[in-house]
XYZ file of C-alpha atoms in Angstrom:
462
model
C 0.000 0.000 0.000
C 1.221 3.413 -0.730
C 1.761 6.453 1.284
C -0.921 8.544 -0.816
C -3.207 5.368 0.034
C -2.320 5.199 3.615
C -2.971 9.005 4.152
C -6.175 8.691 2.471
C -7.473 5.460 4.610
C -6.249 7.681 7.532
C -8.190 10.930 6.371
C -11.686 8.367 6.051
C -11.452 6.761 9.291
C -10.482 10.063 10.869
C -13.799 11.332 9.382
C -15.821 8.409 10.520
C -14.389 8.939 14.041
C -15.717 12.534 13.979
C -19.003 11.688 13.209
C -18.981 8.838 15.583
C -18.554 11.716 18.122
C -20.567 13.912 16.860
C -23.731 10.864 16.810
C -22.803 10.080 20.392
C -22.520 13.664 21.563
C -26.431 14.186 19.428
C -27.705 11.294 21.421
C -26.021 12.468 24.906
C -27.561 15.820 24.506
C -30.691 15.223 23.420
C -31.192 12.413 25.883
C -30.389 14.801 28.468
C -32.730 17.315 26.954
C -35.573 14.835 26.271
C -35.781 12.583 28.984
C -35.516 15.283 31.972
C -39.208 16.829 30.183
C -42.786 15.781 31.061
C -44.635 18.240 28.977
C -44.946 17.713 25.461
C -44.661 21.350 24.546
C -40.597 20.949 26.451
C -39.967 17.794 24.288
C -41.125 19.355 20.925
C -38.886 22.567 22.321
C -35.478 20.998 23.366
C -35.937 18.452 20.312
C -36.112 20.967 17.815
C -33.572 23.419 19.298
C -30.576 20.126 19.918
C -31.448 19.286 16.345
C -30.870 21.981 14.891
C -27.893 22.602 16.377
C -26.015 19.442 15.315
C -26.621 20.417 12.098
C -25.736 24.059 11.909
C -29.152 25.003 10.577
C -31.003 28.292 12.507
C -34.508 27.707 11.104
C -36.876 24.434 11.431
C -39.819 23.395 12.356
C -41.898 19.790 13.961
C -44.683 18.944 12.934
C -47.272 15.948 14.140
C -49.925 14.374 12.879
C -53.429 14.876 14.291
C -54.973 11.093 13.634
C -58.687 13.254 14.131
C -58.694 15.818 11.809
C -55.869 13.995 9.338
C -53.327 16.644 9.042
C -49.748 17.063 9.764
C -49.830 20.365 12.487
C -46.718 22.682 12.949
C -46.678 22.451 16.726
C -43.125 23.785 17.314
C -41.352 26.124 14.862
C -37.600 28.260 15.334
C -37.404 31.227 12.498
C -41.298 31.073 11.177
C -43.643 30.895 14.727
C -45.890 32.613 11.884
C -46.273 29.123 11.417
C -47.406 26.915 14.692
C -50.970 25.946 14.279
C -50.821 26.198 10.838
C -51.912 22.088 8.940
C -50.926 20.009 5.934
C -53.151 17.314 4.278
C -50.163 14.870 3.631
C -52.426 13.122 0.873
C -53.153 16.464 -0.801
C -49.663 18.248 -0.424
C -47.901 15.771 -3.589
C -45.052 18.723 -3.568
C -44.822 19.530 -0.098
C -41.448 18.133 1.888
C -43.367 17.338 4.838
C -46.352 15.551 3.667
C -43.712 13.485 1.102
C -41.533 12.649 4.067
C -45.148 11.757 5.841
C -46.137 9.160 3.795
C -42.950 7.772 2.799
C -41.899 7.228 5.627
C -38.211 8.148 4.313
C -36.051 11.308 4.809
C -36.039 13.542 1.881
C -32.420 16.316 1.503
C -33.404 19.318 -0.414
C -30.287 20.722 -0.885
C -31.372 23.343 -3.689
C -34.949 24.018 -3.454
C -34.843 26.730 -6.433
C -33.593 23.619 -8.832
C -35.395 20.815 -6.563
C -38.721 22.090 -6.223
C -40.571 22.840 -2.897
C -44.550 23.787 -1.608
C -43.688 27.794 -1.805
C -47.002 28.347 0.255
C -45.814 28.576 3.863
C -42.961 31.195 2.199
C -45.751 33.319 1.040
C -46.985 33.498 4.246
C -44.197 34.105 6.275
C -42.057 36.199 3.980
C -38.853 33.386 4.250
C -36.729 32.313 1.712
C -35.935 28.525 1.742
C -33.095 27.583 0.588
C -32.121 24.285 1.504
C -33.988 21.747 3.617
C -33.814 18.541 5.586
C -37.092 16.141 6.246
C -36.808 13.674 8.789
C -40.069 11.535 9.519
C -40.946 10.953 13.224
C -41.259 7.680 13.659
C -41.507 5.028 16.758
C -40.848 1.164 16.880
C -42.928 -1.066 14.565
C -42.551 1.743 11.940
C -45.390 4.233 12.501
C -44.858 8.082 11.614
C -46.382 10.574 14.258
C -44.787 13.567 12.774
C -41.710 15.288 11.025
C -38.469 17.381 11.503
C -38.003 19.972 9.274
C -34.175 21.975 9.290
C -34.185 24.667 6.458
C -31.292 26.947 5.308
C -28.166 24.969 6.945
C -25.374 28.301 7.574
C -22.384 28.180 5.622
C -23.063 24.690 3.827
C -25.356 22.431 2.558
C -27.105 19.987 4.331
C -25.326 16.379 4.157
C -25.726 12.795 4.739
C -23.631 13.001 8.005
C -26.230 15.624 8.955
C -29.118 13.399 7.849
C -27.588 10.670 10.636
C -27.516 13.054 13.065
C -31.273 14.215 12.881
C -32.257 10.974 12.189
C -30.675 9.918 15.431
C -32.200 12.836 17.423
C -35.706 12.165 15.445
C -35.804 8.649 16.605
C -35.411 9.269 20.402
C -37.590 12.335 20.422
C -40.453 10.497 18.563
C -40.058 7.470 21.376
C -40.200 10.564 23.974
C -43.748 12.109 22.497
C -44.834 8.669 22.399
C -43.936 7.390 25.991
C -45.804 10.874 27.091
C -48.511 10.098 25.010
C -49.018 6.613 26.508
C -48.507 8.284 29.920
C -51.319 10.939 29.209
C -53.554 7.819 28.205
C -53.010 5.795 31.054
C -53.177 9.478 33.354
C -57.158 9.768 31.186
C -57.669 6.057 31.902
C -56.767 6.020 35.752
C -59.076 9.244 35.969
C -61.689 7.237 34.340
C -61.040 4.507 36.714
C -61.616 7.393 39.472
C -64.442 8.853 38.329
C -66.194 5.418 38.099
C -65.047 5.112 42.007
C -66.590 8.670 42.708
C -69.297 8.256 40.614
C -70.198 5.288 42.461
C -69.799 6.589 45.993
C -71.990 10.050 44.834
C -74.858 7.545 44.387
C -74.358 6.089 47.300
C -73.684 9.727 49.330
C -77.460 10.299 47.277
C -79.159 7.950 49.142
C -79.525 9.204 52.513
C -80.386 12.495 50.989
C -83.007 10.357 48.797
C -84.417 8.302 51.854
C -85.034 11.722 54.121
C -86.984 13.399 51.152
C -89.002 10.560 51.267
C -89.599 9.700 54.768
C -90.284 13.484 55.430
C -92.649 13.209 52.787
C -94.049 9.822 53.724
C -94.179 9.543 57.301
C -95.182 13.252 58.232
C -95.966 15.784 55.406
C -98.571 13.328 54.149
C -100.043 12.484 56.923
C -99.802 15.863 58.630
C -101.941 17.075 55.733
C -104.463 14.307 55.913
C -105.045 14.969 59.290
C -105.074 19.123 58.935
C -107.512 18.208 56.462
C -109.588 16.170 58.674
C -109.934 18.894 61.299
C -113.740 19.654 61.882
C -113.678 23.762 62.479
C -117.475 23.597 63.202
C -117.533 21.329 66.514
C -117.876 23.900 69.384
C -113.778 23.976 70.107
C -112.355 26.660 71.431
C -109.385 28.462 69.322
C -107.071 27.152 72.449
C -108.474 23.584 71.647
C -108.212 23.858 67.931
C -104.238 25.696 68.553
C -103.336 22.456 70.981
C -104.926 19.917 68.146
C -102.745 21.545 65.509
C -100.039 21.283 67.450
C -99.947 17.957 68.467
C -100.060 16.958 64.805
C -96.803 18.974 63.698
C -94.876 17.979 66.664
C -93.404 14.527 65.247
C -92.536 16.765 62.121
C -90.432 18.665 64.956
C -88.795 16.526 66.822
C -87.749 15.066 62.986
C -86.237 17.853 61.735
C -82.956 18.127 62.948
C -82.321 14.559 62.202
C -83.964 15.699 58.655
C -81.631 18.463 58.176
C -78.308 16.354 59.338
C -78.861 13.668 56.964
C -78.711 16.734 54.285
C -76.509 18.321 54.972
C -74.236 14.998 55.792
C -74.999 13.788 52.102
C -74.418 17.559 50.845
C -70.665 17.483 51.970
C -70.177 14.354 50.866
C -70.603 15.247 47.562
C -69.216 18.576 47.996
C -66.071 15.892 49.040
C -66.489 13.822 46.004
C -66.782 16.842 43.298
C -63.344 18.384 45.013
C -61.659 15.125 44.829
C -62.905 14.519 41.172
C -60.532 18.046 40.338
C -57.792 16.683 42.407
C -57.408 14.146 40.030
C -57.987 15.914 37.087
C -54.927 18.145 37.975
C -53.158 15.104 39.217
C -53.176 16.012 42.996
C -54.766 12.824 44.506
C -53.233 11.248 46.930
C -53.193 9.158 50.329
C -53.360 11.790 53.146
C -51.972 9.993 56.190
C -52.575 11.441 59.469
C -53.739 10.634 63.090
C -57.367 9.677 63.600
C -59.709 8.370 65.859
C -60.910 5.863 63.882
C -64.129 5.346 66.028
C -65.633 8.514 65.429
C -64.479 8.255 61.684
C -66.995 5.024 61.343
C -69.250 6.909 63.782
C -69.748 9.960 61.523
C -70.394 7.800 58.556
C -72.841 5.629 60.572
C -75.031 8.617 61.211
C -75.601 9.016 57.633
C -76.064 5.256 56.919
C -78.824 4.344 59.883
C -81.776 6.706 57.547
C -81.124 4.365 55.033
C -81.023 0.966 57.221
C -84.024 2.124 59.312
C -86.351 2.580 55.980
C -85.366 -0.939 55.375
C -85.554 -2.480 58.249
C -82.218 -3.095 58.878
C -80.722 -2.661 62.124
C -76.758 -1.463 62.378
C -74.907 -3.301 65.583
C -71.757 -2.041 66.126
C -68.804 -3.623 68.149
C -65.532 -2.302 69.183
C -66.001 1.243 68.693
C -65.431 2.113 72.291
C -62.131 0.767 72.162
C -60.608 2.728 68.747
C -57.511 3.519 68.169
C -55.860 6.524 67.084
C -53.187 6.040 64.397
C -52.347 7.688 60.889
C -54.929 6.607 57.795
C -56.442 8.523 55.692
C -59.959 9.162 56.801
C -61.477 9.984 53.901
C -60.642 6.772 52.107
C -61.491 4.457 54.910
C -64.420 6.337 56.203
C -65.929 5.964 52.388
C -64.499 1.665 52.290
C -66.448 1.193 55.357
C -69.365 3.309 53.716
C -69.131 1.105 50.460
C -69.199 -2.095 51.973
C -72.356 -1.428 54.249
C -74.319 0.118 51.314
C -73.193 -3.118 49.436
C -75.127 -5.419 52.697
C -77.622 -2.834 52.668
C -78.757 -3.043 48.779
C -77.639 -6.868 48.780
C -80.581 -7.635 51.062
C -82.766 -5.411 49.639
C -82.308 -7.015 46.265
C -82.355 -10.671 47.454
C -85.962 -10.018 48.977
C -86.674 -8.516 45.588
C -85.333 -11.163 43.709
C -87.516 -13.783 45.857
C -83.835 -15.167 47.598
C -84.446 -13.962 50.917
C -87.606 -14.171 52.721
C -88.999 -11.232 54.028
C -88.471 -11.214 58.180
C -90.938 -9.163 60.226
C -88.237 -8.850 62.831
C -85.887 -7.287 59.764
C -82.248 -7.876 58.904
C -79.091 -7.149 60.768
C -75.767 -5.736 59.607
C -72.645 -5.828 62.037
C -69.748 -3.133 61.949
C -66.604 -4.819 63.938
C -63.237 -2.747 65.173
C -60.672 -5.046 66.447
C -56.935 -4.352 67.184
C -53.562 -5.891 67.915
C -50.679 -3.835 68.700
C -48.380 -7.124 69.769
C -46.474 -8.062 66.596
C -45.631 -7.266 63.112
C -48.097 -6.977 60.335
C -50.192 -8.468 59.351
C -49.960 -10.651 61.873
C -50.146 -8.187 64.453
C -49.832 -4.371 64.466
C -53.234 -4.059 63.005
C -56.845 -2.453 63.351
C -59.377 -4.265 61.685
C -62.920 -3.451 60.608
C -65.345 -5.967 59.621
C -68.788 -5.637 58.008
C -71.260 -8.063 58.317
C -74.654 -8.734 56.979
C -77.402 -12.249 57.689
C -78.266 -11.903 53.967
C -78.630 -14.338 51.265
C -74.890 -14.406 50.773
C -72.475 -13.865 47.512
C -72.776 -16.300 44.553
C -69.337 -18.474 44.089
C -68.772 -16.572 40.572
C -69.336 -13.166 42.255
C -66.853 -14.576 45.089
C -64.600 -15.556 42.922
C -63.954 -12.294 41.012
C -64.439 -9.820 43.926
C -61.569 -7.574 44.437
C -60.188 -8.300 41.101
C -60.483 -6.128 37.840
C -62.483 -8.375 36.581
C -65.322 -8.323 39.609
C -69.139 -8.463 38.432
C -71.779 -7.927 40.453
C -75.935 -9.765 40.519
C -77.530 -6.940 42.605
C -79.469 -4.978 40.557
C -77.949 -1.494 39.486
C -74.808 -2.956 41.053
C -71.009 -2.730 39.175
C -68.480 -4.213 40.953
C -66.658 -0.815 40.736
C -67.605 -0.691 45.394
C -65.467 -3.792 46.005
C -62.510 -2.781 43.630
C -62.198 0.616 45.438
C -62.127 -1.211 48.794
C -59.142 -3.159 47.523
C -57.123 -0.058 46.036
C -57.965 1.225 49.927
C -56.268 -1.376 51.302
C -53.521 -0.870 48.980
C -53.216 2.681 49.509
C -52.796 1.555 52.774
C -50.251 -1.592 52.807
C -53.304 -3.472 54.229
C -55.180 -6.343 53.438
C -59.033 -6.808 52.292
C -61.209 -10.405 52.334
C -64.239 -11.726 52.617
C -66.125 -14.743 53.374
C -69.458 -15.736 52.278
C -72.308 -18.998 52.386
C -75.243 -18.738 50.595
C -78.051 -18.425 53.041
C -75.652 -17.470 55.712
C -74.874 -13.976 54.634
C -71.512 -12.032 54.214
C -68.408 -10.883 56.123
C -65.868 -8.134 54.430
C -62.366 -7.046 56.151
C -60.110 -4.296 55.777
C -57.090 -4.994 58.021
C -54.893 -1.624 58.216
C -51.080 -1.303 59.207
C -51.078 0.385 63.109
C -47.883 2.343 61.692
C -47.967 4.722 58.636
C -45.827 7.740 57.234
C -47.329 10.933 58.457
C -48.396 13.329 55.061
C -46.913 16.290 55.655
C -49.367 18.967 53.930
């Protein structure tokens, strides 16, 4: 081999060496730029900007497709912000860069555009002069295009294939980046969904109280009252003191009701007020477990209060057990305090629906539901170190199938109106939690749910 030959070798591979570095410094930087970003309008930003200068070129712009409205959008632009908002029919635009690169799926170098030909329309409206320009298609594994990359007018040069590499290389990570944000915005949508089901769930059953004191109020003393104003003879030889006492006497029970009246309102009212602020939280992605020191027996107690309306007009009686001797450690209230809720709702409309349904005979004396606090501070959980609450109902019991899926994604539910969606919200409860959730069931024999909670939590600080 000659010297000439030998220079020349070493001239290529010092070339190749140079753009080694410079594709290894591309994908440091715009790693660094990328990956540190959780808003898409960043990505697009830093992309663009760490493209562009790799490349040498001071004007570009990305642009993604909208899979709705099936158009290529400038969402980004440096040099022509004339531009952003701006959209391109790929399938219409035969001359266009963009929309060629689009479909093709395959970058396009313009390196002369006054000999090459170009779509002159977005120069009309910005006043620019293209001169030169790079198209690199967006594209993610398994070979779909979301978008393009778009570097016009490189300074001092024109564009090369070395350059191509290079914004290929930064294309490729920044079109995994909008894609793994993407797929994070759908699962943030679909875990919203999941909550909204929850909430949704839980305003109907904060509705209920309010629901059943409309229509005891209604039932069991403005009706009657009525009747019996209406029975009043006012031509018997009564005095006005007489006739004052009588009415008296009759609105008296409506009295001595409507406190209790007024509690279950407002009760059910602040609920909801509860649920509708919680339902923003995690829209803005502010949910979360809020840990602190409780009594847990006035907890249940406060949500008993709104629940015995309900089991009264259905001749269920509440028993509770254990309350006296609560502890105090760190939970978050509102989560247990609406568990506990859920699962005697779930007792209460499970009997109610098995009489219904013909599966339970109707008892004069009524049902019973039991609400159990027991604690053991000897131990480690969850063998010990624990406070559990148990729920218990002398229904018809849970079908094996329903048994079988409860707690799971996949839970169903046979009581009428019913969606599963109670159960699976106790179970992210005792998740939330580090606790544990089970239940045990006979048909004929009724139910028993339990949410066993850690004794020791990390304190929220808020």
């Amino acid at each position: 081999m000659t010297t000439g030959n030998r220079d020349w070798d070493f001239e290529i591979l010092q070339q190749r060496l140079e753009m080694r570095e410079r594709q290894i410094d591309a994908v440091h930087r715009v790693s660094a730029a990328l990956f540190s970003k959780s808003d898409l309008d960043s990505i697009l930003r830093e992309t663009l900007h760490v493209g562009l200068e790799v490349v040498g070129a001071p004007v570009g712009s990305i642009l993604l497709y909208d899979k709705d409205r099936r158009r290529l959008i400038f969402r980004y632009v440096v040099g022509k912000s004339a531009l952003i908002g701006l959209e391109i029919d790929p399938e219409e635009d035969i001359d266009g860069k963009a929309a060629t690169a689009f479909r093709t799926g395959k970058s396009l170098l313009t390196v002369n555009t006054h000999k090459e030909g170009y779509n002159a329309r977005f120069d009309r409206a910005t006043g620019f002069r293209t001169e030169s320009i790079m198209t690199i298609p967006l594209r993610i594994m398994g070979g779909e295009t979301i978008g393009v990359m778009q570097a016009l007018n490189k300074e001092g040069s024109e564009f090369t294939g070395e350059d191509q590499e290079l914004m290929e290389i930064v294309g490729s990570l920044a079109a995994t980046s909008i894609m793994n944000f993407r797929l994070a915005e759908e699962a943030k949508l679909a875990a919203v969904a999941r909550a909204m089901g929850d909430l949704g769930h839980d305003i109907k059953n904060a509705l209920t109280p309010v629901e059943t004191t409309v229509s005891t109020t209604l039932d069991a003393f403005i009706f009657p009252l009525l009747d019996d104003l209406e029975s009043i003879d006012f031509n018997t030889t009564d005095t006005i003191e007489e006739y004052h006492e009588r009415v008296l006497s009759l609105i008296e029970p409506l009295k001595d009701w409507i406190p209790e009246m007024q509690q279950a309102m407002a009760d059910g009212c602040s609920d909801i007020r509860e649920m509708v602020s919680e339902i923003a939280d995690y829209i803005k992605g502010a949910q979360a477990t809020n840990m602190q020191r409780h009594d847990i027996g006035l907890v249940l107690q406060e949500k008993l209060r709104r629940l015995r309306v309900v089991a009264q007009n259905r001749r269920v009686k509440i028993h509770v057990e254990g309350l006296t001797e609560a502890p105090y450690f760190p939970f978050d209230a509102r989560l247990v305090g609406r568990a506990i809720s859920n699962l005697i709702n779930n007792a209460l409309n499970a009997i109610k629906d098995a009489v219904m349904k013909g599966d339970l005979e109707y008892r004069k004396e009524g049902f019973n539901i039991w609400l159990r606090l027991s604690t053991n501070h000897e131990g480690e959980f969850p063998v010990g170190n624990y406070c559990q609450l148990e729920v218990q109902d002398d229904g018809h019991g849970i079908p094996d199938v329903v048994l079988a899926s409860l707690f799971t994604p996949n839970t169903i539910s046979t009581t009428i109106g019913g969606t599963g969606i109670g159960t699976r919200f106790i179970k992210s409860v005792a998740d939330s939690h580090g606790g544990e959730v089970g239940v045990v069931s006979e048909l004929g024999k009724g139910a028993r749910f339990w949410l066993k909670l850690p004794l020791e939590q990390e304190i929220t600080v808020r």
